[in-house]
């Protein structure tokens, strides 16, 4: 995606439209702003427009009900470069999508540069119609993922350098390894640590980080449910689905069942009685015994 953004910035109109997609915080808006800045600084591109899908919709409705469509269409169909963020916002807005399709057609016919961004790929956009989807996917489609641990380490190091507090290396490593979210979450965690350091007049260390970020870390982890654990254990041990809920006492079932109960206590908030009831209507004492056994 970064390479594609560079190619577009260097050769406006050569890859149009460029469609970027990925989860919130993966860097789509950052790349859009980079292309927008490059286009504004380049010679020959006098009309460069960057806005969100919500802004496009609001301006279209305002033109439809008052200021007039001709001026709206002239503004958006005569630009050299048009960048629209959060394209998924158009879902369910039939009239706006029709206007968007005509705008896209007009820009592509003139060889203008179009850059779009959404939280999912064009094929996964609900209710957009095959024609509009085909046009959005007709240039170059690039997906972005949340940063891996190495990238997160670079993000926290850079963010820490912009704060006044001192962050030991072990704390930066801890934040990068434990927080699996985006740059906003990582920066927010460092801001929280700095605030705690100032409030209690204590230097930041690993113990403070572990205590202060426990809720933040838990919030970024996916919610694990009892069926998830059952499915995972059955997959690993090659058991039939729901076999852990049976009354079977064979070692090939009882040991995986005990492991599932232990995992349930570790990764869910289910009580002993809930876990026992789910895995074959067993008592809470059976779950305690399984936990000790594992």
Short mmCIF file of C-alpha atoms in Angstrom, two decimals:
data_model
loop_
_atom_site.label_atom_id
_atom_site.label_comp_id
_atom_site.label_asym_id
_atom_site.label_seq_id
_atom_site.Cartn_x
_atom_site.Cartn_y
_atom_site.Cartn_z
CA UNK A 1 0.00 0.00 0.00
CA UNK A 2 2.85 2.39 0.82
CA UNK A 3 4.58 1.60 -2.47
CA UNK A 4 1.31 2.13 -4.35
CA UNK A 5 0.85 5.50 -2.63
CA UNK A 6 4.37 6.48 -3.71
CA UNK A 7 3.67 5.40 -7.30
CA UNK A 8 0.49 7.48 -7.38
CA UNK A 9 2.27 10.49 -5.88
CA UNK A 10 5.04 10.22 -8.49
CA UNK A 11 2.79 9.51 -11.49
CA UNK A 12 -0.63 11.02 -10.91
CA UNK A 13 -3.28 9.36 -13.05
CA UNK A 14 -1.25 6.25 -13.87
CA UNK A 15 -3.00 4.11 -11.25
CA UNK A 16 -6.58 5.26 -10.97
CA UNK A 17 -8.47 4.55 -8.91
CA UNK A 18 -6.23 3.50 -6.05
CA UNK A 19 -8.36 1.74 -3.44
CA UNK A 20 -6.93 1.28 0.07
CA UNK A 21 -8.73 -0.83 2.65
CA UNK A 22 -8.06 -2.08 6.16
CA UNK A 23 -9.21 -1.83 9.78
CA UNK A 24 -9.34 1.44 11.67
CA UNK A 25 -5.88 2.65 12.64
CA UNK A 26 -4.00 0.68 9.99
CA UNK A 27 -2.78 3.84 8.21
CA UNK A 28 -5.26 4.49 5.38
CA UNK A 29 -5.86 8.15 6.25
CA UNK A 30 -2.12 8.65 6.76
CA UNK A 31 -1.45 7.48 3.20
CA UNK A 32 -4.30 9.59 1.81
CA UNK A 33 -2.88 12.68 3.49
CA UNK A 34 0.55 11.87 2.07
CA UNK A 35 -0.81 11.61 -1.48
CA UNK A 36 -2.86 14.79 -0.97
CA UNK A 37 0.20 16.73 0.22
CA UNK A 38 2.32 15.47 -2.70
CA UNK A 39 -0.39 16.38 -5.22
CA UNK A 40 -0.73 19.91 -3.82
CA UNK A 41 3.02 20.42 -4.02
CA UNK A 42 3.35 19.02 -7.55
CA UNK A 43 3.25 21.31 -10.55
CA UNK A 44 0.30 21.02 -12.90
CA UNK A 45 -2.24 19.89 -10.29
CA UNK A 46 -4.17 22.98 -9.33
CA UNK A 47 -7.38 21.30 -8.22
CA UNK A 48 -6.79 18.73 -5.50
CA UNK A 49 -9.70 17.76 -3.24
CA UNK A 50 -9.57 15.53 -0.17
CA UNK A 51 -12.67 14.80 1.92
CA UNK A 52 -14.55 12.06 3.76
CA UNK A 53 -17.53 10.15 2.40
CA UNK A 54 -19.67 11.86 5.03
CA UNK A 55 -18.61 15.30 3.77
CA UNK A 56 -19.31 14.25 0.15
CA UNK A 57 -22.77 13.05 1.18
CA UNK A 58 -23.58 16.23 3.12
CA UNK A 59 -22.51 18.48 0.26
CA UNK A 60 -24.45 16.41 -2.27
CA UNK A 61 -27.65 16.59 -0.19
CA UNK A 62 -27.16 20.32 0.30
CA UNK A 63 -26.81 20.76 -3.46
CA UNK A 64 -29.79 18.49 -4.12
CA UNK A 65 -32.08 20.45 -1.83
CA UNK A 66 -30.80 23.97 -2.28
CA UNK A 67 -27.59 25.21 -3.83
CA UNK A 68 -27.99 23.25 -7.08
CA UNK A 69 -26.42 20.15 -8.61
CA UNK A 70 -24.59 21.80 -11.56
CA UNK A 71 -22.14 23.65 -9.31
CA UNK A 72 -21.65 20.53 -7.17
CA UNK A 73 -20.89 18.39 -10.21
CA UNK A 74 -18.57 20.98 -11.68
CA UNK A 75 -16.62 21.10 -8.41
CA UNK A 76 -16.11 17.34 -8.09
CA UNK A 77 -15.87 16.29 -11.74
CA UNK A 78 -13.35 18.91 -12.79
CA UNK A 79 -10.67 18.20 -10.17
CA UNK A 80 -7.23 16.88 -11.03
CA UNK A 81 -7.05 14.65 -7.95
CA UNK A 82 -9.96 13.48 -5.79
CA UNK A 83 -9.40 11.58 -2.53
CA UNK A 84 -12.36 10.18 -0.54
CA UNK A 85 -11.94 8.51 2.85
CA UNK A 86 -14.36 6.08 4.59
CA UNK A 87 -16.13 5.00 1.39
CA UNK A 88 -18.07 2.37 3.37
CA UNK A 89 -20.11 5.30 4.76
CA UNK A 90 -22.00 5.39 1.42
CA UNK A 91 -23.75 2.09 2.25
CA UNK A 92 -27.52 2.54 2.20
CA UNK A 93 -27.37 5.95 0.51
CA UNK A 94 -28.70 5.11 -2.94
CA UNK A 95 -28.84 8.61 -4.47
CA UNK A 96 -25.35 9.47 -3.22
CA UNK A 97 -23.92 6.24 -4.65
CA UNK A 98 -25.44 7.02 -8.05
CA UNK A 99 -23.82 10.47 -7.95
CA UNK A 100 -20.53 8.91 -6.84
CA UNK A 101 -20.58 6.47 -9.76
CA UNK A 102 -21.11 9.30 -12.27
CA UNK A 103 -18.31 11.27 -10.61
CA UNK A 104 -15.96 8.28 -10.80
CA UNK A 105 -16.86 7.72 -14.46
CA UNK A 106 -16.20 11.36 -15.32
CA UNK A 107 -12.81 11.41 -13.63
CA UNK A 108 -11.66 8.13 -15.13
CA UNK A 109 -12.66 9.23 -18.64
CA UNK A 110 -10.48 12.32 -18.23
CA UNK A 111 -7.54 10.35 -16.87
CA UNK A 112 -7.73 12.07 -13.49
CA UNK A 113 -6.41 10.56 -10.26
CA UNK A 114 -8.92 9.04 -7.86
CA UNK A 115 -7.96 7.61 -4.46
CA UNK A 116 -10.49 5.85 -2.23
CA UNK A 117 -10.24 4.28 1.22
CA UNK A 118 -12.58 2.02 3.19
CA UNK A 119 -12.59 -0.48 6.02
CA UNK A 120 -13.17 -3.40 3.62
CA UNK A 121 -12.34 -4.37 0.05
CA UNK A 122 -14.57 -3.28 -2.86
CA UNK A 123 -15.96 -6.79 -3.20
CA UNK A 124 -17.09 -6.74 0.45
CA UNK A 125 -18.90 -3.39 0.27
CA UNK A 126 -22.58 -4.15 0.81
CA UNK A 127 -25.17 -2.70 -1.55
CA UNK A 128 -22.78 -0.86 -3.84
CA UNK A 129 -23.76 -2.64 -7.03
CA UNK A 130 -21.55 -4.56 -9.41
CA UNK A 131 -20.85 -1.59 -11.71
CA UNK A 132 -19.60 0.74 -8.97
CA UNK A 133 -17.59 -2.05 -7.35
CA UNK A 134 -15.98 -2.89 -10.70
CA UNK A 135 -14.97 0.73 -11.22
CA UNK A 136 -13.48 1.04 -7.73
CA UNK A 137 -11.51 -2.18 -8.22
CA UNK A 138 -10.43 -1.34 -11.77
CA UNK A 139 -7.18 0.39 -10.86
CA UNK A 140 -5.19 -0.97 -7.94
CA UNK A 141 -6.59 -2.43 -4.71
CA UNK A 142 -4.28 -2.62 -1.68
CA UNK A 143 -5.11 -4.01 1.74
CA UNK A 144 -3.53 -2.88 5.00
CA UNK A 145 -3.29 -4.85 8.22
CA UNK A 146 -2.73 -3.76 11.79
CA UNK A 147 1.00 -3.36 12.58
CA UNK A 148 3.04 -6.37 13.66
CA UNK A 149 5.12 -6.31 16.84
CA UNK A 150 8.19 -4.89 15.09
CA UNK A 151 6.21 -2.04 13.58
CA UNK A 152 4.46 -1.41 16.90
CA UNK A 153 7.87 -1.17 18.59
CA UNK A 154 8.88 1.53 16.14
CA UNK A 155 5.62 3.40 16.72
CA UNK A 156 5.95 3.44 20.52
CA UNK A 157 9.60 4.49 20.32
CA UNK A 158 8.73 7.43 18.10
CA UNK A 159 5.72 8.39 20.24
CA UNK A 160 7.78 8.17 23.44
CA UNK A 161 10.30 10.58 21.95
CA UNK A 162 7.58 13.21 21.66
CA UNK A 163 6.63 12.98 25.37
CA UNK A 164 8.44 14.45 28.36
CA UNK A 165 8.56 11.29 30.47
CA UNK A 166 11.41 8.79 30.31
CA UNK A 167 10.37 5.35 29.08
CA UNK A 168 12.75 2.45 29.80
CA UNK A 169 13.38 0.02 26.97
CA UNK A 170 11.62 -2.80 28.82
CA UNK A 171 8.45 -0.67 29.09
CA UNK A 172 8.46 0.13 25.36
CA UNK A 173 8.96 -3.57 24.61
CA UNK A 174 6.09 -4.46 26.95
CA UNK A 175 3.67 -1.96 25.38
CA UNK A 176 4.56 -3.07 21.84
CA UNK A 177 4.22 -6.77 22.61
CA UNK A 178 1.05 -6.64 24.70
CA UNK A 179 -1.04 -4.04 22.86
CA UNK A 180 -2.13 -5.51 19.54
CA UNK A 181 -4.05 -2.48 18.32
CA UNK A 182 -3.24 0.51 16.18
CA UNK A 183 -1.03 3.57 16.57
CA UNK A 184 -3.74 5.48 18.41
CA UNK A 185 -3.99 2.81 21.11
CA UNK A 186 -0.22 2.63 21.49
CA UNK A 187 0.09 6.39 21.83
CA UNK A 188 -2.83 6.45 24.28
CA UNK A 189 -1.09 3.87 26.47
CA UNK A 190 2.07 5.97 26.63
CA UNK A 191 0.03 9.08 27.45
CA UNK A 192 -1.59 7.19 30.32
CA UNK A 193 1.77 6.09 31.70
CA UNK A 194 3.10 9.64 31.52
CA UNK A 195 0.02 10.97 33.35
CA UNK A 196 0.43 8.37 36.12
CA UNK A 197 4.11 9.20 36.43
CA UNK A 198 3.31 12.89 36.88
CA UNK A 199 0.39 12.26 39.24
CA UNK A 200 2.38 10.08 41.64
CA UNK A 201 5.78 11.70 41.00
CA UNK A 202 7.33 8.32 40.21
CA UNK A 203 9.49 7.23 37.30
CA UNK A 204 7.90 4.85 34.81
CA UNK A 205 8.99 1.22 35.18
CA UNK A 206 7.78 -2.20 34.10
CA UNK A 207 5.71 -2.78 37.27
CA UNK A 208 3.82 0.50 36.83
CA UNK A 209 3.21 -0.27 33.16
CA UNK A 210 1.86 -3.73 33.91
CA UNK A 211 -0.49 -2.41 36.59
CA UNK A 212 -1.66 0.69 34.73
CA UNK A 213 -2.32 -0.97 31.37
CA UNK A 214 -4.07 -4.16 32.46
CA UNK A 215 -7.51 -2.84 31.47
CA UNK A 216 -6.22 -1.34 28.22
CA UNK A 217 -4.58 -4.62 27.24
CA UNK A 218 -7.67 -6.65 28.11
CA UNK A 219 -9.83 -4.33 26.00
CA UNK A 220 -7.69 -4.92 22.90
CA UNK A 221 -7.81 -8.71 23.16
CA UNK A 222 -10.57 -10.59 21.33
CA UNK A 223 -13.38 -11.86 23.53
CA UNK A 224 -13.05 -15.62 24.03
CA UNK A 225 -16.22 -17.66 24.62
CA UNK A 226 -16.77 -21.25 25.69
CA UNK A 227 -17.69 -22.45 22.15
CA UNK A 228 -14.41 -20.93 20.88
CA UNK A 229 -12.42 -22.98 23.40
CA UNK A 230 -14.40 -26.12 22.64
CA UNK A 231 -13.80 -25.73 18.90
CA UNK A 232 -10.06 -25.07 19.35
CA UNK A 233 -9.52 -28.08 21.61
CA UNK A 234 -11.51 -30.37 19.32
CA UNK A 235 -9.47 -29.19 16.34
CA UNK A 236 -6.14 -29.86 18.07
CA UNK A 237 -7.11 -33.30 19.37
CA UNK A 238 -9.03 -34.37 16.27
CA UNK A 239 -12.31 -34.81 18.13
CA UNK A 240 -15.81 -34.51 16.76
CA UNK A 241 -17.64 -31.28 17.45
CA UNK A 242 -19.37 -31.21 20.86
CA UNK A 243 -17.65 -34.42 21.97
CA UNK A 244 -16.43 -32.53 25.04
CA UNK A 245 -20.06 -32.07 26.05
CA UNK A 246 -20.73 -35.80 25.99
CA UNK A 247 -20.78 -38.11 29.00
CA UNK A 248 -17.77 -40.05 27.74
CA UNK A 249 -15.08 -40.80 30.31
CA UNK A 250 -12.44 -42.27 28.02
CA UNK A 251 -8.98 -40.77 28.44
CA UNK A 252 -9.05 -39.48 24.84
CA UNK A 253 -12.00 -37.28 25.80
CA UNK A 254 -11.54 -36.62 29.51
CA UNK A 255 -8.07 -35.11 29.15
CA UNK A 256 -9.02 -32.68 26.35
CA UNK A 257 -12.13 -31.81 28.38
CA UNK A 258 -9.99 -31.00 31.41
CA UNK A 259 -7.77 -28.81 29.25
CA UNK A 260 -10.84 -27.03 27.87
CA UNK A 261 -12.06 -26.34 31.40
CA UNK A 262 -8.65 -24.94 32.39
CA UNK A 263 -8.59 -22.71 29.30
CA UNK A 264 -12.12 -21.56 30.08
CA UNK A 265 -11.05 -20.42 33.55
CA UNK A 266 -7.97 -18.69 32.14
CA UNK A 267 -9.49 -16.89 29.17
CA UNK A 268 -13.17 -16.32 30.04
CA UNK A 269 -15.07 -14.86 32.95
CA UNK A 270 -17.35 -17.87 33.21
CA UNK A 271 -17.93 -19.24 36.71
CA UNK A 272 -17.06 -22.82 37.69
CA UNK A 273 -20.74 -23.78 37.53
CA UNK A 274 -21.13 -22.30 34.02
CA UNK A 275 -18.08 -24.15 32.73
CA UNK A 276 -19.22 -27.42 34.29
CA UNK A 277 -22.71 -27.06 32.85
CA UNK A 278 -21.36 -26.36 29.37
CA UNK A 279 -18.93 -29.29 29.30
CA UNK A 280 -21.33 -32.15 29.91
CA UNK A 281 -23.38 -30.86 32.87
CA UNK A 282 -20.62 -31.44 35.37
CA UNK A 283 -20.35 -29.98 38.86
CA UNK A 284 -18.14 -27.04 39.79
CA UNK A 285 -15.94 -29.40 41.83
CA UNK A 286 -15.17 -31.31 38.62
CA UNK A 287 -13.95 -28.08 37.02
CA UNK A 288 -11.76 -27.31 40.04
CA UNK A 289 -10.30 -30.81 39.86
CA UNK A 290 -9.65 -30.44 36.13
CA UNK A 291 -7.92 -27.13 36.73
CA UNK A 292 -5.59 -28.69 39.30
CA UNK A 293 -4.92 -31.65 37.05
CA UNK A 294 -3.85 -29.44 34.13
#
